[in-house]
mmCIF file of C-alpha atoms in Angstrom:
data_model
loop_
_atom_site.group_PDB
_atom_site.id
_atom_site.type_symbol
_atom_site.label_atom_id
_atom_site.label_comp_id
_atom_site.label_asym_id
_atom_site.label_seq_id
_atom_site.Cartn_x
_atom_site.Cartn_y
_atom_site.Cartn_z
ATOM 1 C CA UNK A 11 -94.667 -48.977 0.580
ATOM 2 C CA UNK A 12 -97.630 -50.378 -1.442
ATOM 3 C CA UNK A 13 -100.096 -53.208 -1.527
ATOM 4 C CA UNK A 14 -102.452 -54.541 -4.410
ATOM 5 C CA UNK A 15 -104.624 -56.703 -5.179
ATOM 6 C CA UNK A 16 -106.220 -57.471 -8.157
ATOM 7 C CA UNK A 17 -108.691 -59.734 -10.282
ATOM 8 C CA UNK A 18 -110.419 -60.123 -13.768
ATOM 9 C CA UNK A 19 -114.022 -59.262 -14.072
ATOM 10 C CA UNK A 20 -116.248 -60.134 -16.491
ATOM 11 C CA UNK A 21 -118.082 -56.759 -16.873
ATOM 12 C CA UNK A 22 -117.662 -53.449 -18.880
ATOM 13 C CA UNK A 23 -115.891 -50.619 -17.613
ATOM 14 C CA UNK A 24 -118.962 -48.556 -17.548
ATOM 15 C CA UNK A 25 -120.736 -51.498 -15.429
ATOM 16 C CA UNK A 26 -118.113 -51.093 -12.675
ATOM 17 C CA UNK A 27 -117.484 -46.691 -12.468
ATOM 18 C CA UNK A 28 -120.502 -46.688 -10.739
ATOM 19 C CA UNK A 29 -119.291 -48.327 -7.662
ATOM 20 C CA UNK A 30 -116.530 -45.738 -7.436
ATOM 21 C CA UNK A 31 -118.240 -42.413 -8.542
ATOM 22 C CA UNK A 32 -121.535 -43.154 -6.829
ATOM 23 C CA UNK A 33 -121.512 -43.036 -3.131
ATOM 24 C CA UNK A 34 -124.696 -45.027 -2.527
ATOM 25 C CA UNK A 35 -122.885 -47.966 -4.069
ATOM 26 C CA UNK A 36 -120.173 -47.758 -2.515
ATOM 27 C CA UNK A 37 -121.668 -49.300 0.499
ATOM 28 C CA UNK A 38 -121.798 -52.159 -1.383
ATOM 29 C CA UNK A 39 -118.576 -52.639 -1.219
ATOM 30 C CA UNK A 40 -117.170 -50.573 1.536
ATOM 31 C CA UNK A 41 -119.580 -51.762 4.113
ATOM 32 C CA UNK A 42 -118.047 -49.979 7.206
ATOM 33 C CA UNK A 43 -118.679 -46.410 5.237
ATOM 34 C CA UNK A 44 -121.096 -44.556 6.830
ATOM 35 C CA UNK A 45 -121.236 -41.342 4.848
ATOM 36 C CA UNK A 46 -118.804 -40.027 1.904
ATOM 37 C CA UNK A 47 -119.243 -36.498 0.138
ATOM 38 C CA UNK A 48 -117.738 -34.697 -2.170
ATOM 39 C CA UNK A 49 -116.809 -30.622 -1.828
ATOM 40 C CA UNK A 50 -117.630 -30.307 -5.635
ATOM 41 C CA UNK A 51 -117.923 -32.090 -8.863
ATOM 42 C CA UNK A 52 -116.199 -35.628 -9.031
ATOM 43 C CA UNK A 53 -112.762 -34.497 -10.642
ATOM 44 C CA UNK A 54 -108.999 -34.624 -10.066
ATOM 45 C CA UNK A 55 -108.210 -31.870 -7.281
ATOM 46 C CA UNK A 56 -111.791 -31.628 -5.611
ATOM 47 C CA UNK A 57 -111.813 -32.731 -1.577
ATOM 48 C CA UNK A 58 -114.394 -34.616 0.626
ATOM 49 C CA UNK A 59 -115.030 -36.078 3.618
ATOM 50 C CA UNK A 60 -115.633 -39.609 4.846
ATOM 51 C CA UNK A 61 -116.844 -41.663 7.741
ATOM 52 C CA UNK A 62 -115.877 -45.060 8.510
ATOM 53 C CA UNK A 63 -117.357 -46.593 11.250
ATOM 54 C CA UNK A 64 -115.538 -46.372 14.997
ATOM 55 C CA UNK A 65 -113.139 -43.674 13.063
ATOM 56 C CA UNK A 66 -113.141 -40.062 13.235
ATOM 57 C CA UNK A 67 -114.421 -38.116 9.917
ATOM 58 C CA UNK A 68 -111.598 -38.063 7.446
ATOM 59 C CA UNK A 69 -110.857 -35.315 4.784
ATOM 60 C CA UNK A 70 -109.427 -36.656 1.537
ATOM 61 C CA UNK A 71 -108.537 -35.401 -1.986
ATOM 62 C CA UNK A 72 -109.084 -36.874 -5.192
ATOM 63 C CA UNK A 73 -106.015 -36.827 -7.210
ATOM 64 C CA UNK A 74 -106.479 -38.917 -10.013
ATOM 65 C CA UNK A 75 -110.295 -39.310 -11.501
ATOM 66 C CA UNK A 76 -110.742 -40.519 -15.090
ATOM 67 C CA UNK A 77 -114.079 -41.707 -15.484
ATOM 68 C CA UNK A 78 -114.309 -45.540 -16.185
ATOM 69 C CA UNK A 79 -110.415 -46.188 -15.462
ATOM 70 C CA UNK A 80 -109.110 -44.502 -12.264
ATOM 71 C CA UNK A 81 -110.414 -43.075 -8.957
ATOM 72 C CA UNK A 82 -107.596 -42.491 -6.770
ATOM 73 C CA UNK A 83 -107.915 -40.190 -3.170
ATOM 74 C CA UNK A 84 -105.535 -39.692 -0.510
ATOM 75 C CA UNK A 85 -105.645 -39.066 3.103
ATOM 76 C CA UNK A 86 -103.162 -37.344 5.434
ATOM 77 C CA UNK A 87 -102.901 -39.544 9.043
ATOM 78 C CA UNK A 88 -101.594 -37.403 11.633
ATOM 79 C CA UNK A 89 -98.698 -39.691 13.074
ATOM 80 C CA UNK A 90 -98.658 -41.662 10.042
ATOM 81 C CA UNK A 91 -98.391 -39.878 6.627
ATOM 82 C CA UNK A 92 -100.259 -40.026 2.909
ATOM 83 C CA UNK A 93 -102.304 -42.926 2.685
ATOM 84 C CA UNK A 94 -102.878 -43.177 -1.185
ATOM 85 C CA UNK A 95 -105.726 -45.009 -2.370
ATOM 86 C CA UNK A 96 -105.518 -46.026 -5.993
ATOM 87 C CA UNK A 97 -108.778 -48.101 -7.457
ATOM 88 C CA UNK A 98 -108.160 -49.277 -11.298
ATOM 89 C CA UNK A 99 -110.055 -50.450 -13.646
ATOM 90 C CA UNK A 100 -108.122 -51.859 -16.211
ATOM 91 C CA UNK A 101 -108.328 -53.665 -19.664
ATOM 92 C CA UNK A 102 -104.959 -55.900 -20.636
ATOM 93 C CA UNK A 103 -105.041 -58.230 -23.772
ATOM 94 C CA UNK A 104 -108.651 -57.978 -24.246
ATOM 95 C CA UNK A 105 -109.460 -58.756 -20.718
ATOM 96 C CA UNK A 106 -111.395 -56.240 -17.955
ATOM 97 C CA UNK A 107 -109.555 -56.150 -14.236
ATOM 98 C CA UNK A 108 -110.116 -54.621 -11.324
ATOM 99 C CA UNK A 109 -107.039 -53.365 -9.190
ATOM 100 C CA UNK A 110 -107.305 -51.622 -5.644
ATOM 101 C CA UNK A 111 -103.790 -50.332 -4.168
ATOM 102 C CA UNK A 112 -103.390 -48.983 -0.961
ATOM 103 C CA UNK A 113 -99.616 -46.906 -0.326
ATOM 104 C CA UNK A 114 -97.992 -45.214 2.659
ATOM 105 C CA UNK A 115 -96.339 -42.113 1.493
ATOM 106 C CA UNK A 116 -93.543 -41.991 3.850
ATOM 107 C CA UNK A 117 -89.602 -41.581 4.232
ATOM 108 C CA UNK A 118 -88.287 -44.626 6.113
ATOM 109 C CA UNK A 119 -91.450 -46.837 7.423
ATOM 110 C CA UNK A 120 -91.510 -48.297 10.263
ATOM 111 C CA UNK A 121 -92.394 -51.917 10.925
ATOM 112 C CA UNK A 122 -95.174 -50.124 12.909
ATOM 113 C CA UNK A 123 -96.422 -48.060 9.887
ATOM 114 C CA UNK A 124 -96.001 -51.363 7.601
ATOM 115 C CA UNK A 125 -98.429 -52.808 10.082
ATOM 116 C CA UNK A 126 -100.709 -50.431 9.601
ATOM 117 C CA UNK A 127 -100.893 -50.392 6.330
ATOM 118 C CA UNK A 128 -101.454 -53.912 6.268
ATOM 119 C CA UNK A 129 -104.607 -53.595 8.478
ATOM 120 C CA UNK A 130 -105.549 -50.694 6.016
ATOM 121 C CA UNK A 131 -105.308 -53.050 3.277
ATOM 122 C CA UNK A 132 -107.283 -56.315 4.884
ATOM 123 C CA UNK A 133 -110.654 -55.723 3.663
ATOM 124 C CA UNK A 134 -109.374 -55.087 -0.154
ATOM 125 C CA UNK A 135 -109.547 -58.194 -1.320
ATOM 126 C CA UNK A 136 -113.204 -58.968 0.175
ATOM 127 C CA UNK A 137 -114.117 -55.416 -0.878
ATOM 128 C CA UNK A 138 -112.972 -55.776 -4.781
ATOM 129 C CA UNK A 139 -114.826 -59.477 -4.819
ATOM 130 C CA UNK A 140 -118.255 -57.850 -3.648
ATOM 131 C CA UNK A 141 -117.744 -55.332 -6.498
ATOM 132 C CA UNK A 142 -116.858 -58.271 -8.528
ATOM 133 C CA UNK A 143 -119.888 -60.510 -7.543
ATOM 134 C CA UNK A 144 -122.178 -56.989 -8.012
ATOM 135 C CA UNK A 145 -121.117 -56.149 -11.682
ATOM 136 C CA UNK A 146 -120.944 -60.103 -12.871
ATOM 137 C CA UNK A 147 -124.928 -60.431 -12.270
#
């Protein structure tokens, strides 16, 4: 079970990487972060830990990192399952995008797990736009 969003940004690739690979600017864009750090170097297979606001400290692992195209991490929920975070930056016919997805790695959802991924996934839109609105200056 996935959900995406995406939009077309007028800015290099290189412009936007930063917001991903850098954790001061990812506040930008992920206001309710409090703290994010990596266990290593920024590269497919190296863990972290983040803090979200009013959450507990989450591990995650970075599982897909190509520098200026894809930063992808995943969490385990207890309860819940894989939460896969997937943030894109594409080019298609000339044209630069931005794509966030946000998946539930799970046999059989629920409509309970569905609504949590939904709530997962309500800031992305407002998140990719402030990256947007940052990298378009």
């Amino acid at each position: 079970m996935e959900l995406r969003f995406k939009v077309e940004v007028n800015a290099a690739k290189e412009t936007i990487w930063p917001y991903y690979a850098d954790p001061l600017k990812r506040h930008i864009w992920e206001e309710d972060l409090e703290s994010l750090t990596f266990d290593g170097e920024l590269k497919t297979g190296t863990t972290g830990k983040m803090k979200l606001k009013e959450m507990p400290e989450m591990s995650f692992t970075l599982i897909n990192i190509v520098p200026n195209e894809s930063y992808w991490d995943r969490t385990e929920v207890p309860g819940i399952g894989g939460i896969l975070f997937e943030h894109d930056i594409l080019k298609e016919n000339g044209k630069i995008y931005i794509q966030h997805t946000v998946s539930l790695n799970k046999e059989n959802p629920s409509e309970e797990d569905f609504n949590f991924l939904c709530g997962v996934f309500s800031d992305v839109p407002d998140s990719v736009m402030k990256i947007k609105k940052e990298v378009e200056k």
